[in-house]
Coordinates of C-alpha atoms in Angstrom, one line a residue:
X1 CA -1.9 -3.3 20.4
X2 CA -4.1 0.3 21.9
X3 CA -5.4 2.5 20.1
X4 CA -2.7 5.6 20.4
X5 CA 0.3 3.0 19.0
X6 CA -2.1 2.3 16.3
X7 CA -2.8 6.1 15.2
X8 CA 0.4 6.3 15.6
X9 CA 1.9 4.1 13.5
X10 CA -0.7 4.8 10.6
X11 CA 0.7 8.7 11.1
X12 CA 4.0 8.3 12.2
X13 CA 4.6 5.9 8.7
X14 CA 3.5 9.5 7.1
X15 CA 5.7 12.3 8.9
X16 CA 9.0 9.7 8.4
X17 CA 8.3 8.7 4.5
X18 CA 7.7 12.5 4.4
X19 CA 10.4 12.7 5.4
X20 CA 12.2 10.8 4.1
X21 CA 11.4 11.9 0.7
X22 CA 11.9 15.9 1.4
X23 CA 15.1 15.2 2.6
X24 CA 16.6 13.5 0.0
X25 CA 15.1 16.1 -2.8
X26 CA 17.2 18.2 -0.6
X27 CA 20.3 16.0 -0.6
X28 CA 19.9 15.7 -4.3
X29 CA 19.3 19.4 -5.0
X30 CA 19.9 23.8 -3.8
X31 CA 18.2 23.8 -0.3
X32 CA 14.5 24.8 -1.5
X33 CA 13.2 26.3 2.6
X34 CA 9.7 25.3 2.1
X35 CA 10.8 21.8 1.3
X36 CA 13.2 22.5 4.6
X37 CA 11.1 24.0 6.9
X38 CA 8.3 20.6 5.7
X39 CA 11.1 18.5 6.5
X40 CA 11.4 19.6 10.9
X41 CA 7.8 20.5 11.2
X42 CA 7.3 16.2 10.7
X43 CA 10.1 15.4 12.6
X44 CA 8.9 17.3 15.4
X45 CA 5.5 15.9 15.1
X46 CA 7.8 12.5 15.0
X47 CA 9.5 13.9 18.0
X48 CA 6.4 14.7 19.8
X49 CA 4.5 11.7 19.7
X50 CA 7.6 9.3 20.3
X51 CA 8.4 11.0 23.8
X52 CA 4.3 10.7 24.2
X53 CA 4.6 6.8 23.6
X54 CA 8.2 6.6 25.7
X55 CA 9.0 5.4 22.7
X56 CA 12.7 6.8 24.6
X57 CA 15.7 6.2 21.3
X58 CA 13.2 7.5 19.0
X59 CA 12.5 10.0 20.8
X60 CA 16.1 11.5 21.1
X61 CA 17.8 10.7 18.4
X62 CA 14.3 12.7 16.7
X63 CA 15.4 15.9 19.1
X64 CA 18.9 15.0 18.0
X65 CA 17.3 16.2 14.0
X66 CA 15.4 18.4 14.8
X67 CA 18.3 20.3 16.2
X68 CA 20.3 20.0 13.5
X69 CA 17.5 21.1 11.2
X70 CA 16.5 24.4 13.4
X71 CA 19.7 25.5 13.0
X72 CA 20.1 25.0 8.8
X73 CA 16.7 26.5 9.2
X74 CA 18.8 30.0 10.5
X75 CA 20.9 29.6 8.1
X76 CA 23.6 28.3 10.0
X77 CA 26.1 24.6 8.9
X78 CA 27.5 24.7 4.7
X79 CA 24.4 23.7 2.6
X80 CA 23.9 20.6 5.3
X81 CA 25.1 16.6 5.5
X82 CA 21.4 15.7 4.6
X83 CA 22.7 12.2 4.4
X84 CA 23.4 11.5 8.1
X85 CA 19.5 13.0 8.5
X86 CA 18.2 11.0 6.0
X87 CA 19.4 7.6 7.4
X88 CA 17.8 9.1 10.9
X89 CA 14.6 9.4 8.8
X90 CA 15.8 5.7 7.2
X91 CA 16.0 4.1 11.1
X92 CA 12.7 5.6 12.1
X93 CA 10.9 3.9 9.3
X94 CA 12.3 0.6 10.6
X95 CA 11.4 0.9 14.0
X96 CA 7.7 2.0 13.3
X97 CA 8.1 -1.5 10.8
X98 CA 9.4 -3.0 14.4
X99 CA 6.4 -1.7 16.0
X100 CA 4.0 -3.5 14.1
X101 CA 4.8 -6.1 14.3
X102 CA 7.2 -7.1 17.3
X103 CA 4.9 -3.4 19.9
X104 CA 7.9 -2.1 20.9
X105 CA 11.8 -1.5 20.4
X106 CA 13.8 -3.7 19.2
X107 CA 17.1 -4.0 21.9
X108 CA 19.8 -2.3 19.6
X109 CA 17.5 0.6 19.5
X110 CA 19.5 2.8 21.9
X111 CA 23.1 1.6 20.8
X112 CA 21.6 3.3 17.4
X113 CA 19.6 6.2 17.8
X114 CA 23.7 7.2 20.0
X115 CA 25.6 6.1 17.1
X116 CA 23.1 8.7 15.1
X117 CA 23.3 10.9 18.0
X118 CA 26.7 11.3 17.7
X119 CA 26.8 11.3 13.9
X120 CA 24.5 13.7 13.8
X121 CA 27.0 16.3 16.6
X122 CA 29.3 16.6 13.5
X123 CA 27.0 18.8 11.5
X124 CA 28.4 21.4 14.4
X125 CA 27.9 21.8 17.8
X126 CA 25.7 18.6 20.3
X127 CA 22.9 18.8 19.8
X128 CA 21.7 20.2 23.5
X129 CA 18.9 17.1 23.9
X130 CA 17.0 17.7 27.1
X131 CA 18.4 14.7 30.2
X132 CA 14.3 14.4 30.7
X133 CA 14.5 12.2 27.1
X134 CA 17.4 10.3 28.3
X135 CA 14.3 9.5 31.3
X136 CA 13.6 5.4 30.9
X137 CA 9.7 4.9 31.9
X138 CA 10.1 1.3 32.1
X139 CA 12.7 1.3 34.5
X140 CA 11.8 3.4 36.6
X141 CA 9.0 1.4 37.4
X142 CA 9.7 -2.2 36.3
X143 CA 6.4 -3.5 36.0
X144 CA 3.9 -1.6 37.1
X145 CA 1.5 -0.7 33.8
X146 CA 0.3 3.6 33.4
X147 CA 1.9 6.0 32.1
X148 CA 5.0 6.9 33.5
X149 CA 6.4 11.0 34.4
X150 CA 9.4 12.9 34.7
X151 CA 8.4 16.4 35.5
X152 CA 11.8 18.5 36.1
X153 CA 11.2 22.3 37.1
X154 CA 13.1 25.6 35.6
X155 CA 15.7 26.2 38.1
X156 CA 13.2 29.9 38.4
X157 CA 10.5 28.7 38.6
X158 CA 9.6 29.5 42.2
X159 CA 10.4 33.5 41.1
X160 CA 7.3 32.3 38.1
X161 CA 4.7 31.9 41.1
X162 CA 4.7 27.9 40.2
X163 CA 4.4 25.1 43.1
X164 CA 5.9 21.6 41.7
X165 CA 4.0 19.1 44.3
X166 CA 0.7 21.5 43.2
X167 CA 1.1 20.4 40.2
X168 CA 2.2 17.1 40.3
X169 CA -0.7 16.3 43.1
X170 CA -3.1 17.4 40.7
X171 CA -2.6 14.3 37.7
X172 CA -5.3 12.1 37.9
X173 CA -5.3 8.4 39.7
X174 CA -1.7 8.5 41.4
X175 CA -0.3 4.5 42.1
X176 CA 3.4 6.2 42.9
X177 CA 5.4 8.8 43.6
X178 CA 8.9 9.7 44.1
X179 CA 10.8 13.4 44.4
X180 CA 14.7 13.5 44.8
X181 CA 16.5 16.4 44.7
X182 CA 18.9 16.4 41.2
X183 CA 22.2 18.1 42.9
X184 CA 23.6 16.3 45.5
X185 CA 23.9 18.7 48.3
X186 CA 26.5 18.7 50.0
X187 CA 25.9 21.2 52.8
X188 CA 22.5 22.2 53.8
X189 CA 23.1 25.1 54.3
X190 CA 24.4 26.0 51.1
X191 CA 21.0 25.4 49.6
X192 CA 19.5 28.1 47.8
X193 CA 16.3 27.6 48.9
X194 CA 14.4 30.6 45.5
X195 CA 15.8 27.7 43.3
X196 CA 14.0 24.4 42.3
X197 CA 16.6 21.3 42.2
X198 CA 13.4 19.0 42.5
X199 CA 13.5 16.3 40.7
X200 CA 9.5 14.6 40.2
X201 CA 8.8 10.9 39.2
X202 CA 5.3 9.7 39.6
X203 CA 3.1 6.8 38.2
X204 CA -0.1 7.7 37.1
X205 CA -3.6 5.1 35.8
X206 CA -5.0 7.8 34.6
X207 CA -5.9 7.5 30.0
X208 CA -2.4 9.5 28.5
X209 CA -4.7 12.1 27.2
X210 CA -5.6 13.0 30.9
X211 CA -2.7 13.4 32.1
X212 CA -1.7 15.2 29.3
X213 CA -4.5 18.0 29.9
X214 CA -3.2 18.1 33.8
X215 CA 0.5 19.1 32.5
X216 CA -0.1 20.8 30.0
X217 CA 0.6 23.9 31.1
X218 CA 4.3 22.2 32.2
X219 CA 4.5 20.1 28.7
X220 CA 8.3 21.4 28.7
X221 CA 9.5 19.8 31.6
X222 CA 8.2 16.4 31.6
X223 CA 8.8 14.2 30.2
X224 CA 5.7 10.9 29.4
X225 CA 5.8 7.1 28.7
X226 CA 3.3 4.8 28.7
X227 CA 4.3 1.3 29.9
X228 CA 2.4 -1.7 30.2
X229 CA 2.9 -4.6 32.5
X230 CA 5.8 -7.3 32.2
X231 CA 3.8 -9.6 30.8
X232 CA 2.0 -7.8 27.8
X233 CA 4.6 -6.8 25.9
X234 CA 6.2 -10.4 24.0
X235 CA 8.8 -12.8 24.5
X236 CA 12.2 -12.1 21.9
X237 CA 11.4 -14.1 18.8
X238 CA 7.7 -15.2 19.2
X239 CA 4.8 -12.7 16.6
X240 CA 2.8 -10.9 17.9
X241 CA -0.4 -9.4 16.7
X242 CA -0.1 -6.3 14.0
X243 CA -1.9 -3.7 13.9
X244 CA -5.8 -3.6 12.5
X245 CA -5.9 -3.2 9.2
X246 CA -7.5 0.9 9.0
X247 CA -8.5 2.9 5.6
X248 CA -9.1 6.9 6.2
X249 CA -12.5 7.7 5.0
X250 CA -13.6 10.9 3.9
X251 CA -16.9 12.0 6.4
X252 CA -19.5 12.3 3.3
X253 CA -18.7 8.3 2.7
X254 CA -20.0 6.9 5.2
X255 CA -22.6 9.7 4.9
X256 CA -24.4 8.0 2.1
X257 CA -23.2 4.6 2.9
X258 CA -25.3 5.8 5.7
X259 CA -28.3 7.7 4.0
X260 CA -28.1 4.3 1.6
X261 CA -28.8 1.3 4.1
X262 CA -31.6 4.0 5.4
X263 CA -33.3 3.4 1.7
X264 CA -32.8 -0.4 1.8
X265 CA -34.3 -0.8 5.1
X266 CA -37.5 1.3 3.9
X267 CA -37.0 -1.3 0.8
X268 CA -37.0 -4.0 2.9
X269 CA -40.3 -3.2 4.5
X270 CA -42.3 -2.6 0.9
X271 CA -41.2 -6.7 0.4
X272 CA -43.2 -7.6 4.1
X273 CA -46.1 -5.3 2.3
X274 CA -46.2 -7.0 -1.0
X275 CA -45.5 -10.3 0.7
X276 CA -48.8 -10.0 2.2
X277 CA -50.6 -8.9 0.4
X278 CA -49.6 -12.8 -1.6
X279 CA -50.9 -14.4 1.3
X280 CA -53.5 -12.6 1.4
X281 CA -54.5 -14.2 -2.2
X282 CA -54.2 -10.3 -4.0
X283 CA -54.8 -9.9 -8.2
X284 CA -51.8 -12.0 -9.5
X285 CA -51.2 -9.4 -12.6
X286 CA -51.2 -6.0 -10.0
X287 CA -48.9 -7.7 -7.5
X288 CA -46.6 -8.7 -10.1
X289 CA -46.2 -5.3 -11.4
X290 CA -45.4 -4.5 -7.6
X291 CA -42.4 -6.6 -7.6
X292 CA -41.0 -6.1 -10.6
X293 CA -41.0 -2.2 -9.2
X294 CA -39.9 -3.0 -6.2
X295 CA -36.6 -5.8 -7.9
X296 CA -36.1 -2.3 -10.1
X297 CA -35.7 0.3 -6.3
X298 CA -33.1 -2.7 -5.1
X299 CA -31.3 -2.4 -7.4
X300 CA -30.5 1.5 -8.1
X301 CA -29.5 0.9 -3.9
X302 CA -27.5 -2.4 -4.3
X303 CA -25.2 -0.7 -7.6
X304 CA -25.8 2.6 -5.2
X305 CA -24.3 0.4 -2.0
X306 CA -22.1 -0.5 -4.7
X307 CA -20.5 2.1 -5.9
X308 CA -19.8 4.1 -2.7
X309 CA -19.0 2.1 -0.8
X310 CA -16.0 1.1 -3.5
X311 CA -15.7 5.0 -3.8
X312 CA -15.0 5.0 -0.1
X313 CA -11.8 1.7 -0.1
X314 CA -10.5 4.0 -2.8
X315 CA -7.3 4.9 -1.0
X316 CA -3.7 6.8 -3.0
X317 CA -0.8 5.2 -4.0
X318 CA 1.9 7.8 -1.9
X319 CA 1.8 6.2 1.3
X320 CA 2.9 2.9 -0.3
X321 CA 4.7 4.6 -3.0
X322 CA 6.5 6.5 -0.1
X323 CA 8.3 2.7 1.6
X324 CA 10.7 2.3 -1.8
X325 CA 13.0 4.9 -1.2
X326 CA 14.6 3.5 1.5
X327 CA 14.7 -0.2 1.2
X328 CA 16.3 0.8 -2.9
X329 CA 18.8 2.7 -0.6
X330 CA 19.2 -0.4 1.5
X331 CA 19.7 -2.4 -1.0
X332 CA 21.7 -0.4 -3.6
X333 CA 24.1 -0.4 -1.0
X334 CA 24.6 -3.9 -0.9
X335 CA 24.8 -4.7 -4.0
X336 CA 27.6 -1.8 -4.4
X337 CA 25.4 0.0 -7.5
X338 CA 24.3 3.4 -6.4
X339 CA 21.3 4.5 -8.2
X340 CA 18.5 7.1 -7.3
X341 CA 14.4 6.4 -6.6
X342 CA 12.1 8.5 -8.7
X343 CA 8.8 8.4 -7.8
X344 CA 5.6 9.9 -9.9
X345 CA 1.8 9.2 -9.5
X346 CA 1.5 8.9 -5.3
X347 CA -2.7 10.7 -6.4
X348 CA -3.4 7.9 -7.7
X349 CA -6.6 6.2 -5.9
X350 CA -7.0 2.2 -6.1
X351 CA -9.3 0.2 -4.3
X352 CA -7.5 -0.5 -0.5
X353 CA -7.2 -4.5 -1.6
X354 CA -5.0 -4.0 -5.0
X355 CA -3.1 -1.4 -2.2
X356 CA -2.7 -3.9 0.4
X357 CA -1.3 -6.9 -1.9
X358 CA 1.6 -4.7 -4.2
X359 CA 4.1 -4.2 -1.9
X360 CA 5.6 -8.1 -2.4
X361 CA 5.3 -7.5 -6.7
X362 CA 6.8 -3.6 -6.7
X363 CA 9.2 -5.6 -4.0
X364 CA 10.7 -7.8 -6.0
X365 CA 10.2 -5.7 -9.3
X366 CA 12.8 -2.9 -7.4
X367 CA 15.1 -5.8 -6.7
X368 CA 15.9 -7.3 -10.3
X369 CA 16.1 -3.8 -11.4
X370 CA 18.7 -3.0 -9.2
X371 CA 20.2 -6.1 -9.6
X372 CA 20.1 -6.6 -13.0
X373 CA 18.9 -4.6 -14.9
X374 CA 21.2 -2.0 -13.3
X375 CA 25.6 -2.2 -14.0
X376 CA 28.1 -1.0 -11.8
X377 CA 29.4 2.0 -11.4
X378 CA 32.6 0.8 -13.6
X379 CA 30.7 0.1 -16.4
X380 CA 28.5 2.1 -16.9
X381 CA 31.0 4.9 -16.9
X382 CA 32.1 2.8 -19.9
X383 CA 29.6 3.1 -21.6
X384 CA 28.8 6.5 -21.3
X385 CA 26.0 7.0 -18.5
X386 CA 26.4 7.9 -14.7
X387 CA 27.4 5.9 -12.6
X388 CA 24.1 6.8 -10.2
X389 CA 21.4 4.0 -12.1
X390 CA 17.7 5.8 -11.7
X391 CA 14.8 3.9 -11.1
X392 CA 11.6 5.6 -11.9
X393 CA 8.4 3.8 -10.6
X394 CA 4.9 5.9 -11.7
X395 CA 1.2 5.3 -12.0
X396 CA -1.0 6.9 -13.5
X397 CA -4.8 5.7 -14.6
X398 CA -5.7 4.6 -17.8
X399 CA -9.6 4.3 -18.3
X400 CA -10.9 2.6 -15.1
X401 CA -7.2 0.6 -14.5
X402 CA -4.1 2.0 -13.1
X403 CA -1.2 1.7 -14.4
X404 CA 2.1 1.0 -12.1
X405 CA 5.6 1.7 -14.5
X406 CA 9.2 0.4 -12.7
X407 CA 12.1 1.1 -14.8
X408 CA 15.4 1.0 -14.6
X409 CA 18.7 2.6 -17.7
X410 CA 20.4 -0.5 -16.9
X411 CA 21.3 -3.0 -19.5
X412 CA 18.0 -4.4 -20.7
X413 CA 17.2 -7.9 -21.0
X414 CA 19.2 -9.9 -24.2
X415 CA 16.7 -11.9 -25.2
X416 CA 19.2 -15.0 -26.1
X417 CA 20.8 -15.2 -22.4
X418 CA 17.2 -16.1 -21.6
X419 CA 16.9 -18.7 -24.2
X420 CA 20.3 -20.3 -23.3
X421 CA 19.5 -20.2 -19.9
X422 CA 15.9 -20.8 -20.7
X423 CA 16.5 -24.5 -22.0
X424 CA 19.9 -25.2 -19.5
X425 CA 17.1 -25.4 -17.4
X426 CA 14.5 -27.7 -18.9
X427 CA 11.5 -24.7 -18.2
X428 CA 12.1 -24.9 -22.5
X429 CA 13.0 -26.9 -25.7
X430 CA 15.5 -25.5 -28.0
X431 CA 13.1 -26.1 -31.3
X432 CA 11.2 -24.2 -29.4
X433 CA 13.4 -21.0 -28.3
X434 CA 15.3 -21.1 -31.4
X435 CA 11.3 -20.0 -33.1
X436 CA 10.5 -17.2 -30.3
X437 CA 10.8 -14.2 -30.9
X438 CA 13.1 -11.5 -28.6
X439 CA 9.8 -10.3 -27.9
X440 CA 8.3 -13.9 -26.4
X441 CA 11.6 -14.8 -24.8
X442 CA 12.0 -11.4 -22.7
X443 CA 8.2 -12.9 -21.6
X444 CA 10.5 -16.3 -20.5
X445 CA 12.2 -14.5 -17.3
X446 CA 8.7 -14.6 -15.8
X447 CA 8.0 -18.5 -15.3
X448 CA 9.1 -20.1 -12.5
X449 CA 12.0 -21.3 -11.6
X450 CA 14.1 -18.8 -14.3
X451 CA 16.5 -16.9 -13.0
X452 CA 19.7 -15.1 -14.7
X453 CA 22.1 -14.8 -11.9
X454 CA 25.1 -16.0 -11.7
X455 CA 25.6 -17.0 -8.7
X456 CA 23.2 -16.8 -5.3
X457 CA 23.3 -13.6 -2.8
X458 CA 20.8 -12.0 -0.3
X459 CA 18.7 -10.1 -3.0
X460 CA 18.0 -12.9 -5.9
X461 CA 19.6 -15.8 -7.9
X462 CA 17.5 -18.4 -6.4
X463 CA 14.9 -18.2 -9.8
X464 CA 12.0 -16.8 -7.2
X465 CA 10.8 -13.5 -8.2
X466 CA 9.5 -12.9 -11.4
X467 CA 6.9 -15.3 -11.4
X468 CA 5.3 -14.4 -7.9
X469 CA 4.9 -11.1 -9.3
X470 CA 2.9 -12.7 -12.1
X471 CA 1.1 -14.7 -9.5
X472 CA 0.5 -11.3 -7.2
X473 CA -0.5 -9.5 -9.9
X474 CA -2.5 -12.3 -11.3
X475 CA -4.6 -12.8 -8.3
X476 CA -5.7 -8.6 -7.7
X477 CA -7.5 -9.2 -11.6
X478 CA -4.2 -7.7 -13.7
X479 CA -1.2 -8.0 -16.0
X480 CA 1.7 -8.3 -16.8
X481 CA 4.2 -6.0 -19.1
X482 CA 7.3 -6.6 -19.9
X483 CA 9.8 -3.8 -23.0
X484 CA 13.5 -3.9 -22.5
X485 CA 16.0 -2.2 -25.4
X486 CA 19.5 -4.3 -24.1
X487 CA 21.9 -1.6 -23.8
X488 CA 19.1 1.2 -22.6
X489 CA 17.0 -0.3 -19.8
X490 CA 14.0 -2.1 -19.3
X491 CA 9.8 -1.1 -18.1
X492 CA 8.2 -3.8 -16.1
X493 CA 4.8 -2.3 -16.4
X494 CA 1.1 -3.3 -14.1
X495 CA -2.0 -3.1 -15.2
X496 CA -4.8 -3.9 -11.8
X497 CA -8.3 -2.2 -11.6
X498 CA -8.6 1.0 -9.7
X499 CA -12.0 -0.8 -7.9
X500 CA -13.5 -3.5 -7.6
X501 CA -17.7 -2.6 -9.5
X502 CA -20.4 -4.1 -10.7
X503 CA -20.0 -5.2 -14.1
X504 CA -22.8 -5.6 -16.7
X505 CA -22.3 -9.0 -18.4
X506 CA -23.9 -10.8 -21.2
X507 CA -24.8 -14.1 -20.3
X508 CA -25.0 -16.9 -23.1
X509 CA -25.3 -20.8 -23.3
X510 CA -22.4 -22.7 -25.2
X511 CA -21.8 -26.5 -24.9
X512 CA -24.6 -27.3 -22.4
X513 CA -22.3 -24.6 -20.2
X514 CA -22.9 -20.7 -19.7
X515 CA -20.6 -18.0 -19.8
X516 CA -20.3 -14.2 -18.2
X517 CA -19.2 -12.3 -21.4
X518 CA -18.3 -8.6 -20.4
X519 CA -21.7 -6.2 -22.0
X520 CA -19.0 -3.2 -22.4
X521 CA -17.3 -4.9 -25.5
X522 CA -20.9 -6.7 -27.2
X523 CA -21.1 -4.4 -29.8
X524 CA -24.6 -6.3 -31.0
X525 CA -26.8 -9.1 -31.1
X526 CA -27.8 -10.2 -34.3
X527 CA -29.8 -13.9 -36.0
X528 CA -27.9 -14.9 -38.0
X529 CA -29.5 -18.3 -40.6
X530 CA -27.1 -21.2 -41.1
X531 CA -27.5 -20.0 -45.5
X532 CA -26.0 -16.0 -45.1
X533 CA -22.5 -18.3 -43.6
X534 CA -19.5 -18.9 -46.3
X535 CA -16.1 -19.9 -45.7
X536 CA -13.8 -18.2 -46.1
X537 CA -10.1 -19.8 -46.0
X538 CA -9.1 -22.0 -43.1
X539 CA -13.2 -20.2 -41.5
X540 CA -16.0 -18.6 -41.9
X541 CA -17.4 -15.2 -42.2
X542 CA -21.4 -14.2 -43.2
X543 CA -22.3 -10.3 -43.9
X544 CA -22.8 -7.5 -41.2
X545 CA -24.5 -4.4 -42.8
X546 CA -22.1 -4.9 -46.1
X547 CA -19.1 -5.5 -44.3
X548 CA -17.8 -9.2 -44.2
X549 CA -17.2 -10.4 -40.6
X550 CA -15.7 -13.3 -39.5
X551 CA -17.2 -16.3 -37.5
X552 CA -15.7 -18.1 -34.0
X553 CA -18.2 -20.6 -32.9
X554 CA -17.5 -20.6 -28.4
X555 CA -17.7 -23.8 -27.9
X556 CA -14.4 -25.3 -30.2
X557 CA -13.2 -21.7 -29.0
X558 CA -13.5 -23.1 -25.8
X559 CA -12.3 -26.6 -26.6
X560 CA -15.4 -28.2 -26.8
X561 CA -18.1 -29.5 -28.8
X562 CA -19.9 -27.8 -30.9
X563 CA -23.9 -28.4 -29.8
X564 CA -26.5 -28.0 -32.0
X565 CA -26.3 -25.5 -34.9
X566 CA -28.1 -22.3 -33.9
X567 CA -29.1 -18.2 -35.7
X568 CA -28.0 -16.5 -32.3
X569 CA -24.5 -14.7 -33.0
X570 CA -23.0 -12.0 -30.4
X571 CA -20.8 -9.6 -32.7
X572 CA -17.6 -8.4 -30.5
X573 CA -15.0 -5.8 -30.8
X574 CA -11.1 -8.0 -30.5
X575 CA -8.0 -6.1 -31.3
X576 CA -10.4 -2.8 -33.0
X577 CA -12.9 -5.5 -35.6
X578 CA -16.1 -6.7 -35.1
X579 CA -15.6 -10.6 -34.7
X580 CA -18.6 -12.6 -34.7
X581 CA -19.5 -15.6 -31.9
X582 CA -21.7 -18.9 -32.2
X583 CA -23.4 -19.7 -28.9
X584 CA -26.2 -22.0 -28.2
X585 CA -28.5 -19.5 -27.1
X586 CA -28.4 -15.6 -24.8
X587 CA -29.7 -16.0 -22.0
X588 CA -30.0 -12.6 -20.1
X589 CA -28.0 -9.3 -19.0
X590 CA -27.1 -9.4 -15.5
X591 CA -24.9 -7.3 -12.7
X592 CA -22.2 -9.1 -10.9
X593 CA -19.1 -8.6 -9.0
X594 CA -16.3 -10.1 -10.7
X595 CA -13.4 -11.8 -8.4
X596 CA -9.6 -12.1 -10.7
X597 CA -9.1 -16.3 -11.1
X598 CA -7.7 -18.1 -8.3
X599 CA -5.7 -20.9 -7.7
X600 CA -5.2 -23.8 -10.8
X601 CA -7.0 -21.7 -12.5
X602 CA -5.7 -18.9 -12.5
X603 CA -3.6 -19.4 -15.7
X604 CA -6.6 -20.5 -17.6
X605 CA -6.4 -18.5 -21.4
X606 CA -9.3 -16.9 -21.9
X607 CA -11.2 -16.1 -18.8
X608 CA -11.1 -13.4 -16.8
X609 CA -12.0 -14.4 -13.5
X610 CA -15.9 -15.7 -11.8
X611 CA -19.2 -14.9 -10.6
X612 CA -21.6 -16.0 -8.1
X613 CA -25.3 -16.8 -10.7
X614 CA -29.2 -16.6 -8.3
X615 CA -28.6 -19.9 -7.9
X616 CA -25.1 -20.2 -6.3
X617 CA -23.8 -21.5 -8.9
X618 CA -20.2 -20.3 -10.4
X619 CA -20.4 -19.0 -13.9
X620 CA -17.1 -18.0 -15.9
X621 CA -16.5 -15.3 -17.3
X622 CA -14.5 -14.2 -20.7
X623 CA -11.8 -12.3 -21.8
X624 CA -12.5 -13.1 -25.5
X625 CA -9.4 -11.1 -26.7
X626 CA -7.7 -13.6 -24.8
X627 CA -9.7 -16.6 -25.6
X628 CA -8.4 -16.3 -29.9
X629 CA -5.3 -14.5 -29.3

C-alpha cells in the first residue's frame, strides 16, 4: 500500500468520524453553526483527498454532500435533513474499511454513490457536480500506472491568458497525451476560436506532488487519479496486506528517546573501560565500586527509557470510540430497536496495545446491550421509557487504570433467568446455582457457551460473546465487572492498565519457588518468632504494634506444602486491612516488566502476571487480594 493511501486512511478516518459525530449532534438538536462549519471543513478535506487518490465514487458523493452543507451554512433549507448526510458519513467509513483491507473500493461503490447523490438532491436543488468528477482515470488509461490527469480549461481561459497546451506540457514525465473537444462541431465555420472547449487527458509517471505543483494554478479545472498497474490490484475475494500499524508521536518525546539512547551509548563505553581494568587485574574493591556506580547509572537510564517509550505509545481513545456510532446505528436498524449512542472520555490516553485490543470486546458489549438489554419500542413505551434507547460508552482514568463503561437503559439481566439457562445448558449444577447470590448469577453470563437469546440472529444468540470479552480484556491485563438492575439497565465495566510500566517487585521464596509481590502493596517486612504466633479461630495471627494481624502461610495459600518454619513475614494491605504472609525467605527487590497471563494460565487464581528474572527463568507475580478471595 503506497504511503499516500496509508496516510489518507489515518487522516480520512479521523475526518469521517468527526463529520459523523457532528452530523449526529445536528440531527438530535438545534442547528449549531460551529458544528456545521466544522462538518463542512471535514467533508471538504475528505473530498479533496478522495479526488487526489482517484476514488471517484467517494469524491462525487462528498462533493454533493459538500454542496448541501454549503447551502445549509448559507441559511438555505429549513434546518436540513441530516439523516442522509449521516448516511454519507457512514458510507465513507465503510469505504475506508474496504480500502484498509483490500486496497480498493468495492464494485458497488459507483451505484451506492449515485443512490446517495440522488437522495441528497432531494434536500433542495440537485448538487452540481463538475464533469471532471465523473471521470474514471482507470478506464481512460487501462492497465497503466501513474497519475492520470483530466484538464478541462475554463471557457474564458484564453481571455485570462491561459495556454492549456503550455500548462499541460509543464507536467513532468508525461507518458501519454490525448486532446479532444468537449462539444462536437457540426460546422467548422461556426467554431468560436475565442471560447476554449478543449478536454486534455494525460498520464504522468511522476510523483503526485510534482504533478500537483505543475497544475497548481488551474487546480480547480483538473481531476487527478493515482493509478496502479492492473497486477497491483488483488483479485476479488483475495485479501492483501492491510495498512501498516501507525502511531503518532509528539516530537518532544522522540527527542527524549534520542537523548536517552545517546546516554546509553556513553554508559556502554564506560563498561568497556571497566572490563579492560578487570583484565589488567585492577584493585577488586575499587572495581566493584565502579561497577556498582555504573549499574546505578544504567538502572536510571533504562527506567527513563522504558517510561519515555511508554509515554510515546500513549494514544487517545477518541479514534477507537468514534468507530462505534455508525456500527450502533447499523445494528439498531437490523434489530428494529431505535437507539442512540453517547460517547464520553475520548481524550483519555492509554497504551497503543490496549487500544488495538479493545475494538472487538467493545463491539461485543454494544451488540449484547442492543440485542439482550434494550427492549423493543413498544415494550419501552409500556414501561414508561422513551421509545429510543440510550447506550453510553464512556472512559475515565482511575489511578493507573483506564475504566471503560458500556451502560444501557434496557431491561437489565434477570438473575433467575440466568440461573435457569446456566443449569439447562449444564454449565452449573442446580444445587450450586440455588446457593449463589444475584451478583454471582449475573456474572455467569461470562461463562463460555452461555446465552439468554431464544433464537440465533445475525447479531447474537450463539453463546459466543461475553466470554470472549473477558478473555480479551484479561489478555490486556485488565478485568471485567457487571452491574445490572432489572428493569433499569446494565453497566459493564472494563478496568485496564493505562501503560506498560516497570513494576517494583519484592521477590520472596515459598515452597521452594520464587514469586514476585507488587511492592506498592507491601507495607513492611517483619520478623515474627514462633512464640509470638497464636491460634485464632481456624487460623493464626500475631501482634504487630498492638494490632492483631492475621497470618497466612503463602505456600498453603498457593496449594503447596508448607516448607520449614521461618520467622520472615511480609505484611501487605488486603481489602484495606493488614495481612501477614509467612514466607521462607525474602530474596530481593527488582524492577520488572510484568506481562499478563495467557493461554491455559490466563484464569489462574491469585496470579496477576509473569516476568523474566535475570537468569532467564519465568517468575509468577501474585495478586494477594485475589489469592485470599
